[in-house]
PDB file of C-alpha atoms in Angstrom:
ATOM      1  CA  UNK N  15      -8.766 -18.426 -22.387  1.00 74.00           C
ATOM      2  CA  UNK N  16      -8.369 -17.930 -18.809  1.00 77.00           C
ATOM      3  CA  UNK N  17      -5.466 -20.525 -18.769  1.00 80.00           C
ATOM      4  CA  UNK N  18      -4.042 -18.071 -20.901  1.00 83.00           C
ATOM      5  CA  UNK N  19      -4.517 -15.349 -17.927  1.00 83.00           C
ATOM      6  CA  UNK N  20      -2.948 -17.489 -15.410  1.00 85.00           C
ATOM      7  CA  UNK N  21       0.141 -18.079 -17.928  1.00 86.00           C
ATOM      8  CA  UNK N  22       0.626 -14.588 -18.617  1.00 86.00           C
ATOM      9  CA  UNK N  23       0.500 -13.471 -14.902  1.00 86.00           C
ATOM     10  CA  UNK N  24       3.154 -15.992 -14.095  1.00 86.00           C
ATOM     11  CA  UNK N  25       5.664 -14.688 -16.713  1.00 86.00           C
ATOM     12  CA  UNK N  26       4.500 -11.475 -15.591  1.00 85.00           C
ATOM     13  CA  UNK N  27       5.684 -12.162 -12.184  1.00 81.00           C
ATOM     14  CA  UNK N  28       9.262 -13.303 -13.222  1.00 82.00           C
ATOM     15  CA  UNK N  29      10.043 -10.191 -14.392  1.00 81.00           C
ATOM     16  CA  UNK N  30       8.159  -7.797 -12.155  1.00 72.00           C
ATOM     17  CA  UNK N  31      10.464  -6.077  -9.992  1.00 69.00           C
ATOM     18  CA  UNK N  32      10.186  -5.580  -6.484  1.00 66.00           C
ATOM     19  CA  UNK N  33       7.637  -2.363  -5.669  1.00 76.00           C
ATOM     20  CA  UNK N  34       4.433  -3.256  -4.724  1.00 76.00           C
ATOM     21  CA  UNK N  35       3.236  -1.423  -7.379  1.00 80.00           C
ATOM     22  CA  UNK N  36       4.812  -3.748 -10.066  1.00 80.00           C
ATOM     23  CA  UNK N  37       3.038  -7.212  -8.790  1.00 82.00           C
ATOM     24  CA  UNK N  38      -0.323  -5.603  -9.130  1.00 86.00           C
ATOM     25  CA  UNK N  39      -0.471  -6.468 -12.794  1.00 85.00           C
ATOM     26  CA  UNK N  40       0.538 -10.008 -12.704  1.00 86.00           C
ATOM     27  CA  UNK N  41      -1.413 -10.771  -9.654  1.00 86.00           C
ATOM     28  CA  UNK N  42      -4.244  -9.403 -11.044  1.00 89.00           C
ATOM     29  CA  UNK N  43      -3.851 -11.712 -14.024  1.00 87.00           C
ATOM     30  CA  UNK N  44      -2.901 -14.879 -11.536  1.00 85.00           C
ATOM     31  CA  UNK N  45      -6.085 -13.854 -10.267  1.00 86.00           C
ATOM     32  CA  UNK N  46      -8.557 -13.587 -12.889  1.00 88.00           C
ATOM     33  CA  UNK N  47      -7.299 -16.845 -14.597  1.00 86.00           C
ATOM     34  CA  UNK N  48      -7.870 -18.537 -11.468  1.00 84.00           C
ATOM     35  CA  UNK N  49     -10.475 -16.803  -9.879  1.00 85.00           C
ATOM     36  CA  UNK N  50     -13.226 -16.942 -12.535  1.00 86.00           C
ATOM     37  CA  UNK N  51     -12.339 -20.133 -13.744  1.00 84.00           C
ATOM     38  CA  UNK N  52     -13.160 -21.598 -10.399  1.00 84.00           C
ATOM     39  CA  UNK N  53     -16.488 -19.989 -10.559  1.00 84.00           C
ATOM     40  CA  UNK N  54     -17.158 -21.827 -14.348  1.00 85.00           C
ATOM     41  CA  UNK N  55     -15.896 -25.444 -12.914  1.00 84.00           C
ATOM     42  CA  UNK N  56     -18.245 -24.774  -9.883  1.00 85.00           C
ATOM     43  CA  UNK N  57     -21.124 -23.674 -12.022  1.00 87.00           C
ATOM     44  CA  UNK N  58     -20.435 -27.079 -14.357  1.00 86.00           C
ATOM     45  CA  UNK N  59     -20.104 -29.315 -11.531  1.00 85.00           C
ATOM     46  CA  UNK N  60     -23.327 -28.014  -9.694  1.00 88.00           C
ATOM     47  CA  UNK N  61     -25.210 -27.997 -13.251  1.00 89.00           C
ATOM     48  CA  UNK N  62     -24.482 -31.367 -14.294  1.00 89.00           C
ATOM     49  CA  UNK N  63     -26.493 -33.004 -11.650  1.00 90.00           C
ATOM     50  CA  UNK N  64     -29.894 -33.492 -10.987  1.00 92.00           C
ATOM     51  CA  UNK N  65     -31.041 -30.242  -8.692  1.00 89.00           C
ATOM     52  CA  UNK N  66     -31.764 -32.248  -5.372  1.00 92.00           C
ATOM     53  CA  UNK N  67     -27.851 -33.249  -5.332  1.00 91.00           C
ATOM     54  CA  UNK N  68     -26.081 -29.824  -6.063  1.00 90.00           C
ATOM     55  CA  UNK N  69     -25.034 -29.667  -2.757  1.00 90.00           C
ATOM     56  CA  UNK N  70     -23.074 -32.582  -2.864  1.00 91.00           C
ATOM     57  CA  UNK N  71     -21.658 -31.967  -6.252  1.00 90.00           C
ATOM     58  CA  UNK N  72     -20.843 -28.457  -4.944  1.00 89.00           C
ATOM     59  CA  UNK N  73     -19.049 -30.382  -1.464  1.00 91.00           C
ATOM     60  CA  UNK N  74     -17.320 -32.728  -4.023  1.00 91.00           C
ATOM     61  CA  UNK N  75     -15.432 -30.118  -6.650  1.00 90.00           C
ATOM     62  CA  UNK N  76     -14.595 -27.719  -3.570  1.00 90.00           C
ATOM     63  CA  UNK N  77     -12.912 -30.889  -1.461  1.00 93.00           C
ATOM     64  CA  UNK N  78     -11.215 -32.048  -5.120  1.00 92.00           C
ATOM     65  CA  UNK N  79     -10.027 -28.734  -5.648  1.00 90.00           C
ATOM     66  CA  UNK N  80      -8.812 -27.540  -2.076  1.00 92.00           C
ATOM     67  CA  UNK N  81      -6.993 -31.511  -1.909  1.00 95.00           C
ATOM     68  CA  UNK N  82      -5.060 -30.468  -5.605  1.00 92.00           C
ATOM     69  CA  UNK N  83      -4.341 -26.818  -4.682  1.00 90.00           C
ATOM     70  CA  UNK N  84      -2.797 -28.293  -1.095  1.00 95.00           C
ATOM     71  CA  UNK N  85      -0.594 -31.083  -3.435  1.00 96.00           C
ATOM     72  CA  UNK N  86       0.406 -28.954  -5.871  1.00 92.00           C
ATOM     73  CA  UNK N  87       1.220 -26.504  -3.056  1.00 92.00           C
ATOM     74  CA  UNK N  88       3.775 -28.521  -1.508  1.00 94.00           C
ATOM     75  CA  UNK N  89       5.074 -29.750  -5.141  1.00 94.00           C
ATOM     76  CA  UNK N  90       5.533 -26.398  -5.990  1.00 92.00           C
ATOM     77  CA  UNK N  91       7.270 -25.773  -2.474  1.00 91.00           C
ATOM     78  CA  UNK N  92       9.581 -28.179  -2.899  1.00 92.00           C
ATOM     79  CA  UNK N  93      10.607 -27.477  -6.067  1.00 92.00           C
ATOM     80  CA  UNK N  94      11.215 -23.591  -5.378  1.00 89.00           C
ATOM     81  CA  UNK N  95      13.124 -25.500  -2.048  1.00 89.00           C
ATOM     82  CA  UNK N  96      15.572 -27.799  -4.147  1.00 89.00           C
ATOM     83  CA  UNK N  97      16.230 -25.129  -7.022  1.00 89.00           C
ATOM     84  CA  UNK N  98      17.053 -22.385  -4.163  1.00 86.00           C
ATOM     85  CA  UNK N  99      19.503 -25.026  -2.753  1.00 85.00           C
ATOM     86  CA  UNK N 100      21.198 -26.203  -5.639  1.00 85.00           C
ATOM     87  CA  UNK N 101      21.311 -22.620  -6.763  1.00 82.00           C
ATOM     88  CA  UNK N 102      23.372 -21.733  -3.658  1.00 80.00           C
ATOM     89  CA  UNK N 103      26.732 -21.308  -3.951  1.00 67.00           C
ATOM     90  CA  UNK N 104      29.121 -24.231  -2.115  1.00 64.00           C
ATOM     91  CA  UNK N 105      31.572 -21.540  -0.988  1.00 65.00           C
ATOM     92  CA  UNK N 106      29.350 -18.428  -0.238  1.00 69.00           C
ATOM     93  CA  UNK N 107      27.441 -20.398   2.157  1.00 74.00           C
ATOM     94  CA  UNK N 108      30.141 -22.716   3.363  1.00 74.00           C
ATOM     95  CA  UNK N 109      30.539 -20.674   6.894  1.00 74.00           C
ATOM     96  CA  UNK N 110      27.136 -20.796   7.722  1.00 76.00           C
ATOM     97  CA  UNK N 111      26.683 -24.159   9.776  1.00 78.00           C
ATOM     98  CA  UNK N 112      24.745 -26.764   8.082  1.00 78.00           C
ATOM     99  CA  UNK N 113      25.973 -25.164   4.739  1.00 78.00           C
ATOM    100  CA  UNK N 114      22.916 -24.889   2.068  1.00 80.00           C
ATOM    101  CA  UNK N 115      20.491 -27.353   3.550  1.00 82.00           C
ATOM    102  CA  UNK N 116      20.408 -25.467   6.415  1.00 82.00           C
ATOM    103  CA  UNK N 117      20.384 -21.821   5.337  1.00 82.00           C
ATOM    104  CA  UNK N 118      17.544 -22.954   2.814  1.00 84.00           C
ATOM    105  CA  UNK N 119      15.695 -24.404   5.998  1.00 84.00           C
ATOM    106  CA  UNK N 120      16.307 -21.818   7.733  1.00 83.00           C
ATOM    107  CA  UNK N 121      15.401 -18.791   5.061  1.00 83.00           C
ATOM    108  CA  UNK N 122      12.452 -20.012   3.661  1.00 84.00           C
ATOM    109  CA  UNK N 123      10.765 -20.769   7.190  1.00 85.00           C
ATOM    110  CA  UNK N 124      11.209 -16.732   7.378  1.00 84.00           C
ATOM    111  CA  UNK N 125      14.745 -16.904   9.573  1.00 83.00           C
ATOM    112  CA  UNK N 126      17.065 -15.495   7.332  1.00 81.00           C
ATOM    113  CA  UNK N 127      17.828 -12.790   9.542  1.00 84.00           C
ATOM    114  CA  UNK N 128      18.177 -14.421  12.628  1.00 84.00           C
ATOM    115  CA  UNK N 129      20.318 -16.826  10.952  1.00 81.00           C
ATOM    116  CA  UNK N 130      22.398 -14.105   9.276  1.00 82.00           C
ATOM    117  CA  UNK N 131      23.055 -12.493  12.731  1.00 83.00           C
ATOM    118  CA  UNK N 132      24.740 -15.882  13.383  1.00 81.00           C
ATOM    119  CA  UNK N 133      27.347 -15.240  10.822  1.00 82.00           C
ATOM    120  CA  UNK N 134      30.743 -13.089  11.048  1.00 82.00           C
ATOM    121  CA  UNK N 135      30.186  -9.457   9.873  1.00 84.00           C
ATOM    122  CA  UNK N 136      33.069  -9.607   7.065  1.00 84.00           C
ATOM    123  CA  UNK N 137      30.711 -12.341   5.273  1.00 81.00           C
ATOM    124  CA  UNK N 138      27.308 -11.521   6.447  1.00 83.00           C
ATOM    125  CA  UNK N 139      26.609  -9.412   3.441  1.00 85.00           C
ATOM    126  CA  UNK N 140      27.783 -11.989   0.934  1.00 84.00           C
ATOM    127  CA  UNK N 141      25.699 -14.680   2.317  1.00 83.00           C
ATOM    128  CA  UNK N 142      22.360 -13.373   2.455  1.00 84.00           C
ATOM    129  CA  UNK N 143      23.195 -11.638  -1.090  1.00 86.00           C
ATOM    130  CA  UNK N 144      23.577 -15.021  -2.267  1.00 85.00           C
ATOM    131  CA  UNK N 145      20.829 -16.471  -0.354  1.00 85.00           C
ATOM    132  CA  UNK N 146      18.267 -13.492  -2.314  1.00 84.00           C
ATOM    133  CA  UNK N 147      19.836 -14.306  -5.370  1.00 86.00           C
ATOM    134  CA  UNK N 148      19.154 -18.132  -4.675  1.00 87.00           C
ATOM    135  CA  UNK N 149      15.569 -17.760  -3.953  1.00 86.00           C
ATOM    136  CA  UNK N 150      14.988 -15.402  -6.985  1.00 86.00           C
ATOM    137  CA  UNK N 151      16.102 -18.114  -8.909  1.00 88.00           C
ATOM    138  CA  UNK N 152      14.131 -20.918  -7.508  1.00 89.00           C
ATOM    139  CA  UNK N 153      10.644 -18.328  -7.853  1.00 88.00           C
ATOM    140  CA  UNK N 154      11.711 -17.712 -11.073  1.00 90.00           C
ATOM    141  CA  UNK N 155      11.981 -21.420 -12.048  1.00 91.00           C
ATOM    142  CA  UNK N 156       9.092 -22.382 -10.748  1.00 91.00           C
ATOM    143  CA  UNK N 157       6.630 -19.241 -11.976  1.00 89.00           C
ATOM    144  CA  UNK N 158       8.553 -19.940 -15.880  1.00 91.00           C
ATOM    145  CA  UNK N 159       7.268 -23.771 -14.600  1.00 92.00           C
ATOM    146  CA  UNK N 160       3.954 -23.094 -13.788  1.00 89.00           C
ATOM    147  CA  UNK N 161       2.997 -20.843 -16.838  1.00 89.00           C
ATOM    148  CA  UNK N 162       4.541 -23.616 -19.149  1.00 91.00           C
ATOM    149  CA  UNK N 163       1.981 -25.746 -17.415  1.00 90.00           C
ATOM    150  CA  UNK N 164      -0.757 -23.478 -17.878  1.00 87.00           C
ATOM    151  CA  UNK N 165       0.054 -22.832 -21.930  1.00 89.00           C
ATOM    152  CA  UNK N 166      -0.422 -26.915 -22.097  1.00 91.00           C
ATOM    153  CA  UNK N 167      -3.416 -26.798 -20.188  1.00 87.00           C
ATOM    154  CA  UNK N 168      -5.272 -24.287 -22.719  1.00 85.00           C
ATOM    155  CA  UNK N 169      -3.888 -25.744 -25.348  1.00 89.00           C
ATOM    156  CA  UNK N 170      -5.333 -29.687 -24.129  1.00 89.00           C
ATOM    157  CA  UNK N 171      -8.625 -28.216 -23.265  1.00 84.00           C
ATOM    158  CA  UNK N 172      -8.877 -25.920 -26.162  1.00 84.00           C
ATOM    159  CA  UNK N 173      -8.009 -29.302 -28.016  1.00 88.00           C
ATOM    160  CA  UNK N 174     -10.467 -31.457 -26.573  1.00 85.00           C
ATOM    161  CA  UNK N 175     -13.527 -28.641 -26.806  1.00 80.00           C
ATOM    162  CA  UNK N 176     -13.101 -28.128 -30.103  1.00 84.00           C
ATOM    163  CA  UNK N 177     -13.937 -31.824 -30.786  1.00 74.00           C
ATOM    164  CA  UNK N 178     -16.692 -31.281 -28.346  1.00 65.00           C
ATOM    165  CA  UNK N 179     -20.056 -33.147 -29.567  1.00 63.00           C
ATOM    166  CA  UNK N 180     -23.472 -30.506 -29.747  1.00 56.00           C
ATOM    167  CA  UNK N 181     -24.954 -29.989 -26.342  1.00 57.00           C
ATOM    168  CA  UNK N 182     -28.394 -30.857 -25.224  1.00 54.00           C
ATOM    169  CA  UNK N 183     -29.356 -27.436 -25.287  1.00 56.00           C
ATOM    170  CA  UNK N 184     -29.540 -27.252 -29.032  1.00 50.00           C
ATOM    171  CA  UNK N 185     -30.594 -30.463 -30.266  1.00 50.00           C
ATOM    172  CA  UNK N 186     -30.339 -30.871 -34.029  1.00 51.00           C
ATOM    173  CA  UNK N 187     -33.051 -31.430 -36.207  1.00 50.00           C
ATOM    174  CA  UNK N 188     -32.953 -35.698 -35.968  1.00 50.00           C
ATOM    175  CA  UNK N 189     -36.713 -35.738 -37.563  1.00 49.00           C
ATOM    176  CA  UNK N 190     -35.071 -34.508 -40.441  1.00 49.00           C
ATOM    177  CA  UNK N 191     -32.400 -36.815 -40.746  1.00 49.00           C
ATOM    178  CA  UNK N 192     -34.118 -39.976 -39.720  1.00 48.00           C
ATOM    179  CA  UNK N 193     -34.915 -41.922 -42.346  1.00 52.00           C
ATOM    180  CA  UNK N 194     -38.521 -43.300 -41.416  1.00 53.00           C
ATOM    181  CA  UNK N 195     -39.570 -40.119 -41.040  1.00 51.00           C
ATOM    182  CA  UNK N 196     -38.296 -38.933 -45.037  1.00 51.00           C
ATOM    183  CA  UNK N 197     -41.017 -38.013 -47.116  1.00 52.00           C
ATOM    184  CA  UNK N 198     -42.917 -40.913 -49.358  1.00 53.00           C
ATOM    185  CA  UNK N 199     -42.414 -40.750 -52.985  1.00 50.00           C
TER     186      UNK N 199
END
């Protein structure tokens, strides 16, 4: 359910314009699918050990899950990266030294506009238009991307609990069902 959340806020941020006002609602969803579903993992990690080594199991899913969110990070980084470049146009970039590696570099480090002062005034418009348009495109990608990833999350662990064998908290009635313990005739 709250990969669900996470999916919906990152559709919801592909089409969210750009006020303020119009991220709050798929942040907010971003935020709940992640958010509480960190404090469920934590709460199963901790449980599922014997009380004297909680603190370990706690130090072991927070270094797990800072080490994925830092790799999946910089996968997601260099995907937005490569589909901002290749999304560039050759010849709207092509007076800007270093063409679209460089511009790309350059803009998603934060320097687009020193590196548009660099340009000639007659283009300078039509480069960091394209530039915006680029990096919309490579967001976009990669937030379509990452809610396709979290639809085939829910669906693999909605898949896999519902197989899910009875917990320990409810045992079932084995007396019952054992057969040495079935009344004499």
């Amino acid at each position: 359910m709250l990969l669900s959340f996470s999916a919906v806020g990152a559709a919801l941020l592909t089409l969210a314009g750009a006020p303020t006002a119009a991220l709050v609602g798929p942040l907010l969803f971003l935020g709940i699918g992640y958010g509480i579903s960190l404090g469920i993992l934590d709460g199963a990690a901790v449980s599922a050990v014997e009380p004297e080594r909680m603190g370990m199991a706690a130090g072991m899913f927070n270094t797990v899950r800072l080490a994925s969110d830092a790799v999946s990070m910089a996968g997601l980084g260099t995907l937005v990266t490569a589909i901002t470049k290749s999304a560039l146009g050759k010849g709207a970039v092509s007076v800007y030294p270093g063409g679209a590696d460089a511009l790309t570099s350059r803009a998603l480090q934060g320097g687009l506009p020193e590196a548009a002062r660099t340009l000639p005034a007659p283009v300078r418009g039509r480069v960091i238009h394209a530039m915006a348009d680029a990096y919309a495109t490579g967001l976009h990608i990669t937030m379509w991307i990452v809610g396709a990833a979290c639809v085939v999350s829910a669906v693999v662990v909605g898949s896999l609990l519902s197989g899910r064998k009875p917990s320990a908290e409810a045992p079932r009635d084995t007396a019952a069902a054992s057969p040495e313990h079935a009344p004499a005739r």
